[in-house]
PDB file of C-alpha atoms and ligand atoms in Angstrom:
ATOM      1  CA  MET A  92      92.321 182.885  17.883  1.00  0.00           C
ATOM      2  CA  ASP A  93      89.233 183.068  20.037  1.00  0.00           C
ATOM      3  CA  GLN A  94      86.708 182.795  17.216  1.00  0.00           C
ATOM      4  CA  GLU A  95      87.639 179.228  16.297  1.00  0.00           C
ATOM      5  CA  PRO A  96      85.717 176.379  17.902  1.00  0.00           C
ATOM      6  CA  ILE A  97      87.228 174.907  21.061  1.00  0.00           C
ATOM      7  CA  ILE A  98      88.563 171.418  20.393  1.00  0.00           C
ATOM      8  CA  LEU A  99      87.537 168.587  22.724  1.00  0.00           C
ATOM      9  CA  MET A 100      90.205 165.895  22.780  1.00  0.00           C
ATOM     10  CA  SER A 101      89.611 162.162  22.723  1.00  0.00           C
ATOM     11  CA  SER A 102      91.322 159.970  25.312  1.00  0.00           C
ATOM     12  CA  ARG A 103      93.731 158.827  22.576  1.00  0.00           C
ATOM     13  CA  GLU A 104      94.726 162.428  21.922  1.00  0.00           C
ATOM     14  CA  ILE A 105      94.983 163.208  25.629  1.00  0.00           C
ATOM     15  CA  GLU A 106      97.486 160.357  25.945  1.00  0.00           C
ATOM     16  CA  LYS A 107      99.554 162.028  23.182  1.00  0.00           C
ATOM     17  CA  MET A 108      99.370 165.292  25.131  1.00  0.00           C
ATOM     18  CA  ARG A 109     100.546 163.471  28.286  1.00  0.00           C
ATOM     19  CA  GLN A 110     103.599 162.236  26.395  1.00  0.00           C
ATOM     20  CA  ALA A 111     104.459 165.692  25.041  1.00  0.00           C
ATOM     21  CA  GLY A 112     103.711 167.234  28.440  1.00  0.00           C
ATOM     22  CA  ARG A 113     105.935 164.784  30.314  1.00  0.00           C
ATOM     23  CA  MET A 114     108.722 165.508  27.863  1.00  0.00           C
ATOM     24  CA  ALA A 115     108.349 169.244  28.505  1.00  0.00           C
ATOM     25  CA  ALA A 116     108.528 168.688  32.282  1.00  0.00           C
ATOM     26  CA  GLU A 117     111.615 166.484  31.878  1.00  0.00           C
ATOM     27  CA  LEU A 118     113.266 169.161  29.770  1.00  0.00           C
ATOM     28  CA  LEU A 119     112.804 171.773  32.520  1.00  0.00           C
ATOM     29  CA  ASP A 120     114.146 169.253  35.073  1.00  0.00           C
ATOM     30  CA  TYR A 121     117.178 168.761  32.805  1.00  0.00           C
ATOM     31  CA  LEU A 122     117.810 172.517  32.437  1.00  0.00           C
ATOM     32  CA  GLU A 123     117.262 173.439  36.098  1.00  0.00           C
ATOM     33  CA  PRO A 124     120.746 172.472  37.402  1.00  0.00           C
ATOM     34  CA  MET A 125     122.360 174.480  34.588  1.00  0.00           C
ATOM     35  CA  VAL A 126     120.755 177.659  35.941  1.00  0.00           C
ATOM     36  CA  GLN A 127     123.833 179.049  37.730  1.00  0.00           C
ATOM     37  CA  PRO A 128     125.730 182.336  37.767  1.00  0.00           C
ATOM     38  CA  GLY A 129     127.962 182.502  34.663  1.00  0.00           C
ATOM     39  CA  VAL A 130     125.786 180.493  32.269  1.00  0.00           C
ATOM     40  CA  THR A 131     124.457 182.320  29.209  1.00  0.00           C
ATOM     41  CA  THR A 132     120.873 182.102  28.070  1.00  0.00           C
ATOM     42  CA  LEU A 133     122.167 180.841  24.701  1.00  0.00           C
ATOM     43  CA  GLU A 134     123.847 177.909  26.468  1.00  0.00           C
ATOM     44  CA  LEU A 135     120.483 177.017  28.026  1.00  0.00           C
ATOM     45  CA  ASN A 136     118.844 177.300  24.595  1.00  0.00           C
ATOM     46  CA  ASP A 137     121.414 175.093  22.895  1.00  0.00           C
ATOM     47  CA  ALA A 138     121.233 172.449  25.608  1.00  0.00           C
ATOM     48  CA  ALA A 139     117.427 172.423  25.284  1.00  0.00           C
ATOM     49  CA  GLU A 140     117.568 172.117  21.497  1.00  0.00           C
ATOM     50  CA  ALA A 141     120.058 169.218  21.609  1.00  0.00           C
ATOM     51  CA  TRP A 142     118.067 167.417  24.330  1.00  0.00           C
ATOM     52  CA  THR A 143     114.835 167.813  22.357  1.00  0.00           C
ATOM     53  CA  GLN A 144     116.347 166.619  19.063  1.00  0.00           C
ATOM     54  CA  ALA A 145     117.894 163.599  20.779  1.00  0.00           C
ATOM     55  CA  ARG A 146     114.383 162.532  21.794  1.00  0.00           C
ATOM     56  CA  GLY A 147     112.949 162.843  18.296  1.00  0.00           C
ATOM     57  CA  ALA A 148     110.950 165.977  19.074  1.00  0.00           C
ATOM     58  CA  LYS A 149     111.041 169.545  17.763  1.00  0.00           C
ATOM     59  CA  SER A 150     111.226 172.850  19.603  1.00  0.00           C
ATOM     60  CA  ALA A 151     107.925 174.506  18.676  1.00  0.00           C
ATOM     61  CA  PRO A 152     109.116 178.087  19.413  1.00  0.00           C
ATOM     62  CA  LEU A 153     111.933 177.884  16.826  1.00  0.00           C
ATOM     63  CA  GLY A 154     110.637 179.767  13.784  1.00  0.00           C
ATOM     64  CA  TYR A 155     107.165 180.240  15.296  1.00  0.00           C
ATOM     65  CA  HIS A 156     105.997 183.560  13.803  1.00  0.00           C
ATOM     66  CA  GLY A 157     109.704 184.162  13.244  1.00  0.00           C
ATOM     67  CA  PHE A 158     110.858 183.546  16.837  1.00  0.00           C
ATOM     68  CA  PRO A 159     114.626 182.947  16.414  1.00  0.00           C
ATOM     69  CA  LYS A 160     115.418 180.432  19.207  1.00  0.00           C
ATOM     70  CA  SER A 161     114.188 177.158  20.709  1.00  0.00           C
ATOM     71  CA  ILE A 162     113.074 178.311  24.167  1.00  0.00           C
ATOM     72  CA  CYS A 163     112.114 181.585  25.827  1.00  0.00           C
ATOM     73  CA  THR A 164     114.403 182.860  28.585  1.00  0.00           C
ATOM     74  CA  SER A 165     112.897 185.795  30.480  1.00  0.00           C
ATOM     75  CA  VAL A 166     115.188 187.366  33.095  1.00  0.00           C
ATOM     76  CA  ASN A 167     114.112 189.771  35.906  1.00  0.00           C
ATOM     77  CA  GLU A 168     112.010 192.583  34.326  1.00  0.00           C
ATOM     78  CA  VAL A 169     111.348 190.485  31.208  1.00  0.00           C
ATOM     79  CA  VAL A 170     107.722 189.352  31.365  1.00  0.00           C
ATOM     80  CA  CYS A 171     107.875 186.737  28.576  1.00  0.00           C
ATOM     81  CA  HIS A 172     109.337 185.894  25.154  1.00  0.00           C
ATOM     82  CA  GLY A 173     112.935 186.709  26.130  1.00  0.00           C
ATOM     83  CA  ILE A 174     115.304 185.608  23.367  1.00  0.00           C
ATOM     84  CA  PRO A 175     118.330 183.507  24.376  1.00  0.00           C
ATOM     85  CA  ASN A 176     121.557 185.407  23.711  1.00  0.00           C
ATOM     86  CA  ALA A 177     125.296 184.614  23.942  1.00  0.00           C
ATOM     87  CA  LYS A 178     125.918 187.998  25.560  1.00  0.00           C
ATOM     88  CA  GLN A 179     123.399 187.483  28.372  1.00  0.00           C
ATOM     89  CA  THR A 180     125.159 185.892  31.344  1.00  0.00           C
ATOM     90  CA  LEU A 181     123.124 185.018  34.422  1.00  0.00           C
ATOM     91  CA  LYS A 182     124.264 186.520  37.707  1.00  0.00           C
ATOM     92  CA  ASP A 183     123.638 185.800  41.371  1.00  0.00           C
ATOM     93  CA  GLY A 184     120.221 187.105  42.434  1.00  0.00           C
ATOM     94  CA  ASP A 185     118.601 187.005  38.992  1.00  0.00           C
ATOM     95  CA  ILE A 186     115.303 185.246  38.380  1.00  0.00           C
ATOM     96  CA  ILE A 187     114.775 183.513  35.029  1.00  0.00           C
ATOM     97  CA  ASN A 188     111.659 182.027  33.523  1.00  0.00           C
ATOM     98  CA  ILE A 189     112.399 179.208  31.101  1.00  0.00           C
ATOM     99  CA  ASP A 190     109.469 178.403  28.807  1.00  0.00           C
ATOM    100  CA  VAL A 191     109.712 175.216  26.732  1.00  0.00           C
ATOM    101  CA  THR A 192     107.368 173.681  24.184  1.00  0.00           C
ATOM    102  CA  PRO A 193     108.490 170.390  22.678  1.00  0.00           C
ATOM    103  CA  LEU A 194     106.403 169.244  19.714  1.00  0.00           C
ATOM    104  CA  LEU A 195     106.227 165.450  19.963  1.00  0.00           C
ATOM    105  CA  ASP A 196     104.429 163.359  17.365  1.00  0.00           C
ATOM    106  CA  GLY A 197     102.241 166.330  16.401  1.00  0.00           C
ATOM    107  CA  TYR A 198     101.324 167.465  19.938  1.00  0.00           C
ATOM    108  CA  HIS A 199     102.635 170.415  22.000  1.00  0.00           C
ATOM    109  CA  GLY A 200     103.652 170.308  25.662  1.00  0.00           C
ATOM    110  CA  ASP A 201     103.824 173.922  26.891  1.00  0.00           C
ATOM    111  CA  THR A 202     105.245 174.643  30.350  1.00  0.00           C
ATOM    112  CA  SER A 203     107.450 177.141  32.146  1.00  0.00           C
ATOM    113  CA  ARG A 204     108.922 177.762  35.578  1.00  0.00           C
ATOM    114  CA  THR A 205     110.817 180.645  37.151  1.00  0.00           C
ATOM    115  CA  PHE A 206     114.166 179.672  38.691  1.00  0.00           C
ATOM    116  CA  PHE A 207     116.506 181.490  41.081  1.00  0.00           C
ATOM    117  CA  VAL A 208     120.066 182.128  40.013  1.00  0.00           C
ATOM    118  CA  GLY A 209     122.076 181.701  43.236  1.00  0.00           C
ATOM    119  CA  GLN A 210     120.447 183.509  46.172  1.00  0.00           C
ATOM    120  CA  PRO A 211     117.277 185.547  45.499  1.00  0.00           C
ATOM    121  CA  SER A 212     116.356 188.725  47.373  1.00  0.00           C
ATOM    122  CA  PRO A 213     113.449 188.264  49.818  1.00  0.00           C
ATOM    123  CA  LEU A 214     111.221 190.222  47.415  1.00  0.00           C
ATOM    124  CA  ALA A 215     112.164 188.087  44.401  1.00  0.00           C
ATOM    125  CA  ARG A 216     111.537 184.932  46.424  1.00  0.00           C
ATOM    126  CA  ARG A 217     108.105 186.157  47.490  1.00  0.00           C
ATOM    127  CA  LEU A 218     107.138 187.203  43.942  1.00  0.00           C
ATOM    128  CA  VAL A 219     108.129 183.814  42.539  1.00  0.00           C
ATOM    129  CA  GLU A 220     106.342 181.897  45.301  1.00  0.00           C
ATOM    130  CA  VAL A 221     103.177 183.969  44.899  1.00  0.00           C
ATOM    131  CA  THR A 222     103.261 183.467  41.119  1.00  0.00           C
ATOM    132  CA  GLU A 223     103.516 179.685  41.426  1.00  0.00           C
ATOM    133  CA  GLU A 224     100.750 179.577  44.040  1.00  0.00           C
ATOM    134  CA  SER A 225      98.550 181.773  41.820  1.00  0.00           C
ATOM    135  CA  MET A 226      98.981 179.289  38.974  1.00  0.00           C
ATOM    136  CA  TRP A 227      97.926 176.419  41.246  1.00  0.00           C
ATOM    137  CA  ARG A 228      94.887 178.369  42.425  1.00  0.00           C
ATOM    138  CA  GLY A 229      93.927 178.871  38.780  1.00  0.00           C
ATOM    139  CA  ILE A 230      94.389 175.162  38.081  1.00  0.00           C
ATOM    140  CA  GLN A 231      92.255 174.204  41.097  1.00  0.00           C
ATOM    141  CA  ALA A 232      89.379 176.279  39.659  1.00  0.00           C
ATOM    142  CA  VAL A 233      89.197 174.009  36.586  1.00  0.00           C
ATOM    143  CA  LYS A 234      86.347 171.476  36.357  1.00  0.00           C
ATOM    144  CA  PRO A 235      83.500 170.805  33.936  1.00  0.00           C
ATOM    145  CA  GLY A 236      80.818 173.475  34.246  1.00  0.00           C
ATOM    146  CA  ALA A 237      83.197 176.084  35.712  1.00  0.00           C
ATOM    147  CA  ARG A 238      83.822 179.231  33.649  1.00  0.00           C
ATOM    148  CA  VAL A 239      86.987 180.679  32.161  1.00  0.00           C
ATOM    149  CA  GLY A 240      86.482 183.717  34.428  1.00  0.00           C
ATOM    150  CA  ASP A 241      86.709 181.491  37.527  1.00  0.00           C
ATOM    151  CA  ILE A 242      90.341 180.731  36.644  1.00  0.00           C
ATOM    152  CA  GLY A 243      91.357 184.361  36.226  1.00  0.00           C
ATOM    153  CA  ALA A 244      89.474 185.446  39.328  1.00  0.00           C
ATOM    154  CA  ALA A 245      91.271 182.864  41.488  1.00  0.00           C
ATOM    155  CA  ILE A 246      94.657 184.021  40.179  1.00  0.00           C
ATOM    156  CA  GLN A 247      93.945 187.746  40.362  1.00  0.00           C
ATOM    157  CA  GLU A 248      92.400 187.723  43.842  1.00  0.00           C
ATOM    158  CA  TYR A 249      95.417 185.949  45.297  1.00  0.00           C
ATOM    159  CA  ALA A 250      98.151 187.871  43.449  1.00  0.00           C
ATOM    160  CA  GLU A 251      96.635 191.279  44.168  1.00  0.00           C
ATOM    161  CA  ALA A 252      96.010 190.418  47.840  1.00  0.00           C
ATOM    162  CA  GLN A 253      99.775 189.791  48.059  1.00  0.00           C
ATOM    163  CA  GLY A 254     100.438 193.290  46.641  1.00  0.00           C
ATOM    164  CA  PHE A 255     101.392 192.218  43.115  1.00  0.00           C
ATOM    165  CA  SER A 256      99.751 192.804  39.707  1.00  0.00           C
ATOM    166  CA  VAL A 257      98.520 190.527  36.913  1.00  0.00           C
ATOM    167  CA  VAL A 258      99.731 191.011  33.320  1.00  0.00           C
ATOM    168  CA  ARG A 259      96.807 191.611  30.939  1.00  0.00           C
ATOM    169  CA  ASP A 260      98.513 191.529  27.528  1.00  0.00           C
ATOM    170  CA  PHE A 261      99.378 187.809  27.479  1.00  0.00           C
ATOM    171  CA  VAL A 262      96.954 185.009  28.302  1.00  0.00           C
ATOM    172  CA  GLY A 263      96.771 181.240  28.549  1.00  0.00           C
ATOM    173  CA  HIS A 264      95.529 179.434  25.448  1.00  0.00           C
ATOM    174  CA  GLY A 265      94.124 176.256  24.000  1.00  0.00           C
ATOM    175  CA  VAL A 266      96.934 173.919  22.924  1.00  0.00           C
ATOM    176  CA  GLY A 267      97.185 170.583  21.137  1.00  0.00           C
ATOM    177  CA  ARG A 268      98.133 170.002  17.530  1.00  0.00           C
ATOM    178  CA  ILE A 269      98.046 173.811  17.314  1.00  0.00           C
ATOM    179  CA  PHE A 270     100.405 175.816  19.575  1.00  0.00           C
ATOM    180  CA  HIS A 271      97.978 178.670  20.296  1.00  0.00           C
ATOM    181  CA  ALA A 272      94.276 177.916  19.855  1.00  0.00           C
ATOM    182  CA  ALA A 273      90.941 178.896  21.417  1.00  0.00           C
ATOM    183  CA  PRO A 274      90.017 179.528  24.159  1.00  0.00           C
ATOM    184  CA  GLN A 275      92.011 182.428  25.567  1.00  0.00           C
ATOM    185  CA  ILE A 276      92.537 182.106  29.323  1.00  0.00           C
ATOM    186  CA  PRO A 277      93.066 185.521  30.969  1.00  0.00           C
ATOM    187  CA  HIS A 278      94.779 185.449  34.361  1.00  0.00           C
ATOM    188  CA  TYR A 279      92.354 188.079  35.691  1.00  0.00           C
ATOM    189  CA  GLY A 280      88.566 188.153  35.548  1.00  0.00           C
ATOM    190  CA  THR A 281      85.225 187.633  37.170  1.00  0.00           C
ATOM    191  CA  ARG A 282      83.802 184.428  38.609  1.00  0.00           C
ATOM    192  CA  GLY A 283      80.839 183.080  36.626  1.00  0.00           C
ATOM    193  CA  LYS A 284      81.844 184.928  33.438  1.00  0.00           C
ATOM    194  CA  GLY A 285      83.327 183.577  30.238  1.00  0.00           C
ATOM    195  CA  LYS A 286      83.037 180.310  28.366  1.00  0.00           C
ATOM    196  CA  LYS A 287      81.934 177.176  30.179  1.00  0.00           C
ATOM    197  CA  LEU A 288      84.622 174.510  30.627  1.00  0.00           C
ATOM    198  CA  ARG A 289      83.887 171.029  29.256  1.00  0.00           C
ATOM    199  CA  ALA A 290      85.669 167.689  29.676  1.00  0.00           C
ATOM    200  CA  GLY A 291      88.311 167.255  26.956  1.00  0.00           C
ATOM    201  CA  MET A 292      89.290 170.912  26.681  1.00  0.00           C
ATOM    202  CA  VAL A 293      93.066 171.345  26.827  1.00  0.00           C
ATOM    203  CA  PHE A 294      94.656 174.711  27.598  1.00  0.00           C
ATOM    204  CA  THR A 295      97.479 176.420  29.419  1.00  0.00           C
ATOM    205  CA  ILE A 296      97.364 178.460  32.602  1.00  0.00           C
ATOM    206  CA  GLU A 297     100.431 180.704  32.644  1.00  0.00           C
ATOM    207  CA  PRO A 298     100.113 183.743  34.912  1.00  0.00           C
ATOM    208  CA  MET A 299     102.709 186.503  34.620  1.00  0.00           C
ATOM    209  CA  ILE A 300     102.760 188.389  37.930  1.00  0.00           C
ATOM    210  CA  ASN A 301     104.565 191.716  38.358  1.00  0.00           C
ATOM    211  CA  GLU A 302     106.168 193.382  41.357  1.00  0.00           C
ATOM    212  CA  GLY A 303     104.877 196.814  40.239  1.00  0.00           C
ATOM    213  CA  THR A 304     102.602 197.856  37.397  1.00  0.00           C
ATOM    214  CA  TRP A 305     100.907 195.221  35.224  1.00  0.00           C
ATOM    215  CA  GLU A 306     101.715 197.262  32.112  1.00  0.00           C
ATOM    216  CA  VAL A 307     104.247 195.874  29.655  1.00  0.00           C
ATOM    217  CA  GLU A 308     106.256 197.123  26.684  1.00  0.00           C
ATOM    218  CA  VAL A 309     107.689 195.149  23.792  1.00  0.00           C
ATOM    219  CA  LEU A 310     111.315 195.947  22.948  1.00  0.00           C
ATOM    220  CA  ALA A 311     112.622 196.816  19.475  1.00  0.00           C
ATOM    221  CA  ASP A 312     113.330 193.119  18.736  1.00  0.00           C
ATOM    222  CA  ASN A 313     109.516 192.790  18.550  1.00  0.00           C
ATOM    223  CA  TRP A 314     109.526 189.860  21.024  1.00  0.00           C
ATOM    224  CA  THR A 315     110.958 190.728  24.424  1.00  0.00           C
ATOM    225  CA  ALA A 316     108.126 191.949  26.682  1.00  0.00           C
ATOM    226  CA  VAL A 317     109.310 193.909  29.725  1.00  0.00           C
ATOM    227  CA  THR A 318     107.534 195.581  32.625  1.00  0.00           C
ATOM    228  CA  LYS A 319     106.878 199.242  31.933  1.00  0.00           C
ATOM    229  CA  ASP A 320     108.482 200.191  35.279  1.00  0.00           C
ATOM    230  CA  ARG A 321     111.343 197.671  34.818  1.00  0.00           C
ATOM    231  CA  LYS A 322     110.451 195.993  38.104  1.00  0.00           C
ATOM    232  CA  LEU A 323     110.463 192.192  38.407  1.00  0.00           C
ATOM    233  CA  SER A 324     108.059 189.793  36.703  1.00  0.00           C
ATOM    234  CA  ALA A 325     107.657 186.050  37.281  1.00  0.00           C
ATOM    235  CA  GLN A 326     105.710 183.311  35.475  1.00  0.00           C
ATOM    236  CA  PHE A 327     104.740 179.666  35.808  1.00  0.00           C
ATOM    237  CA  GLU A 328     102.859 177.629  33.176  1.00  0.00           C
ATOM    238  CA  HIS A 329     101.215 174.239  32.932  1.00  0.00           C
ATOM    239  CA  THR A 330      99.152 172.591  30.208  1.00  0.00           C
ATOM    240  CA  VAL A 331      95.986 171.043  31.675  1.00  0.00           C
ATOM    241  CA  VAL A 332      93.001 169.024  30.496  1.00  0.00           C
ATOM    242  CA  VAL A 333      89.471 169.291  31.889  1.00  0.00           C
ATOM    243  CA  THR A 334      88.485 165.815  33.097  1.00  0.00           C
ATOM    244  CA  ASN A 335      85.033 164.414  33.893  1.00  0.00           C
ATOM    245  CA  ASP A 336      85.420 165.416  37.525  1.00  0.00           C
ATOM    246  CA  GLY A 337      88.081 168.121  37.589  1.00  0.00           C
ATOM    247  CA  VAL A 338      91.489 168.708  36.069  1.00  0.00           C
ATOM    248  CA  GLU A 339      94.639 166.811  35.106  1.00  0.00           C
ATOM    249  CA  VAL A 340      98.009 168.529  34.724  1.00  0.00           C
ATOM    250  CA  LEU A 341      99.686 167.225  31.564  1.00  0.00           C
ATOM    251  CA  THR A 342     103.097 168.920  31.859  1.00  0.00           C
ATOM    252  CA  THR A 343     104.279 167.007  34.897  1.00  0.00           C
ATOM    253  CA  LEU A 344     105.939 163.749  35.893  1.00  0.00           C
ATOM    254  CA  SER A 345     103.735 163.353  38.974  1.00  0.00           C
ATOM    255  CA  GLU A 346     100.110 162.285  38.893  1.00  0.00           C
ATOM    256  CA  LEU A 347      98.929 164.544  41.673  1.00  0.00           C
ATOM    257  CA  VAL A 348      97.749 168.142  41.729  1.00  0.00           C
ATOM    258  CA  PRO A 349      98.889 169.627  45.078  1.00  0.00           C
ATOM    259  CA  ALA A 350      95.845 170.332  47.270  1.00  0.00           C
TER     260      ALA A 350
HETATM  261  N1  MF3 B1543     105.560 179.071  25.146  1.00  0.00           N
HETATM  262  C1  MF3 B1543     104.984 180.381  24.997  1.00  0.00           C
HETATM  263  C2  MF3 B1543     103.603 180.289  25.575  1.00  0.00           C
HETATM  264  O1  MF3 B1543     103.505 179.989  26.694  1.00  0.00           O
HETATM  265  C3  MF3 B1543     104.949 180.835  23.587  1.00  0.00           C
HETATM  266  C4  MF3 B1543     106.243 181.146  23.031  1.00  0.00           C
HETATM  267  S1  MF3 B1543     106.001 181.626  21.424  1.00  0.00           S
HETATM  268  C5  MF3 B1543     107.510 182.112  20.943  1.00  0.00           C
HETATM  269  O2  MF3 B1543     102.583 180.418  25.004  1.00  0.00           O
HETATM  270  F1  MF3 B1543     107.422 182.314  19.680  1.00  0.00           F
HETATM  271  F2  MF3 B1543     107.867 183.176  21.649  1.00  0.00           F
HETATM  272  F3  MF3 B1543     108.361 181.155  21.230  1.00  0.00           F
HETATM  273 CO1   CO B1544     104.923 178.474  27.207  1.00  0.00          CO
HETATM  274 CO1   CO B1545     101.638 178.905  26.584  1.00  0.00          CO
END
């Protein structure tokens, strides 16, 4: 996916991406209060699918390379691509990443957050907070003329300084009419290296940060990625566009990027 040219979006297309992105943010806001002990990940999936259909959109994950459900639900040691399941009931102290991608009028809004189920342990709380902050540090590195490596370096330096590790096997990606396009956006790297960012580029920043080793394994279902040591993993994701003077977050209801 990294050989294709990087698409630069027109302002008309960026407005389409804002609409898809806002819908994705609203969907996570809608699901958040359902994240309680006793709910199954399939119930979250089915609520997301119904909500999305009611708004005239599609769930891009459903059937994507054979993915069987409408959202990804990644609990505790699951790094990403967890498959919603009727037998998986959330319990107090779990952490769950919900990753949604509505496809609205031909454009994808890709975003995820990690939620607490009931009361988190102090360690789980710190991992989740560090992961969200690392995503924001990556986002703040985005501006025309910066390099892809600046994003990963900002994320990696912060996460590792906090004693956590950065997943290597999954990266952010260009997104638009295509779900996963060029460029790849690693969440680790070296400042000044990698492709130069230009206004109109649209991509995700979606760091997966682990409590222990960064190494992952994919389970026999060929989707569920787990930490090799079965310790916790957290993730946050936004879709962003490079603007003339910096960055705009598309998968949000607010206009502002926190400083
Ligand atoms: N939304 C995920 C991402 O952030 C991709 C999910 S693909 C699926 O890129 F097939 F697992 F749904
Ligand atoms: Co996603
Ligand atoms: Co993504």
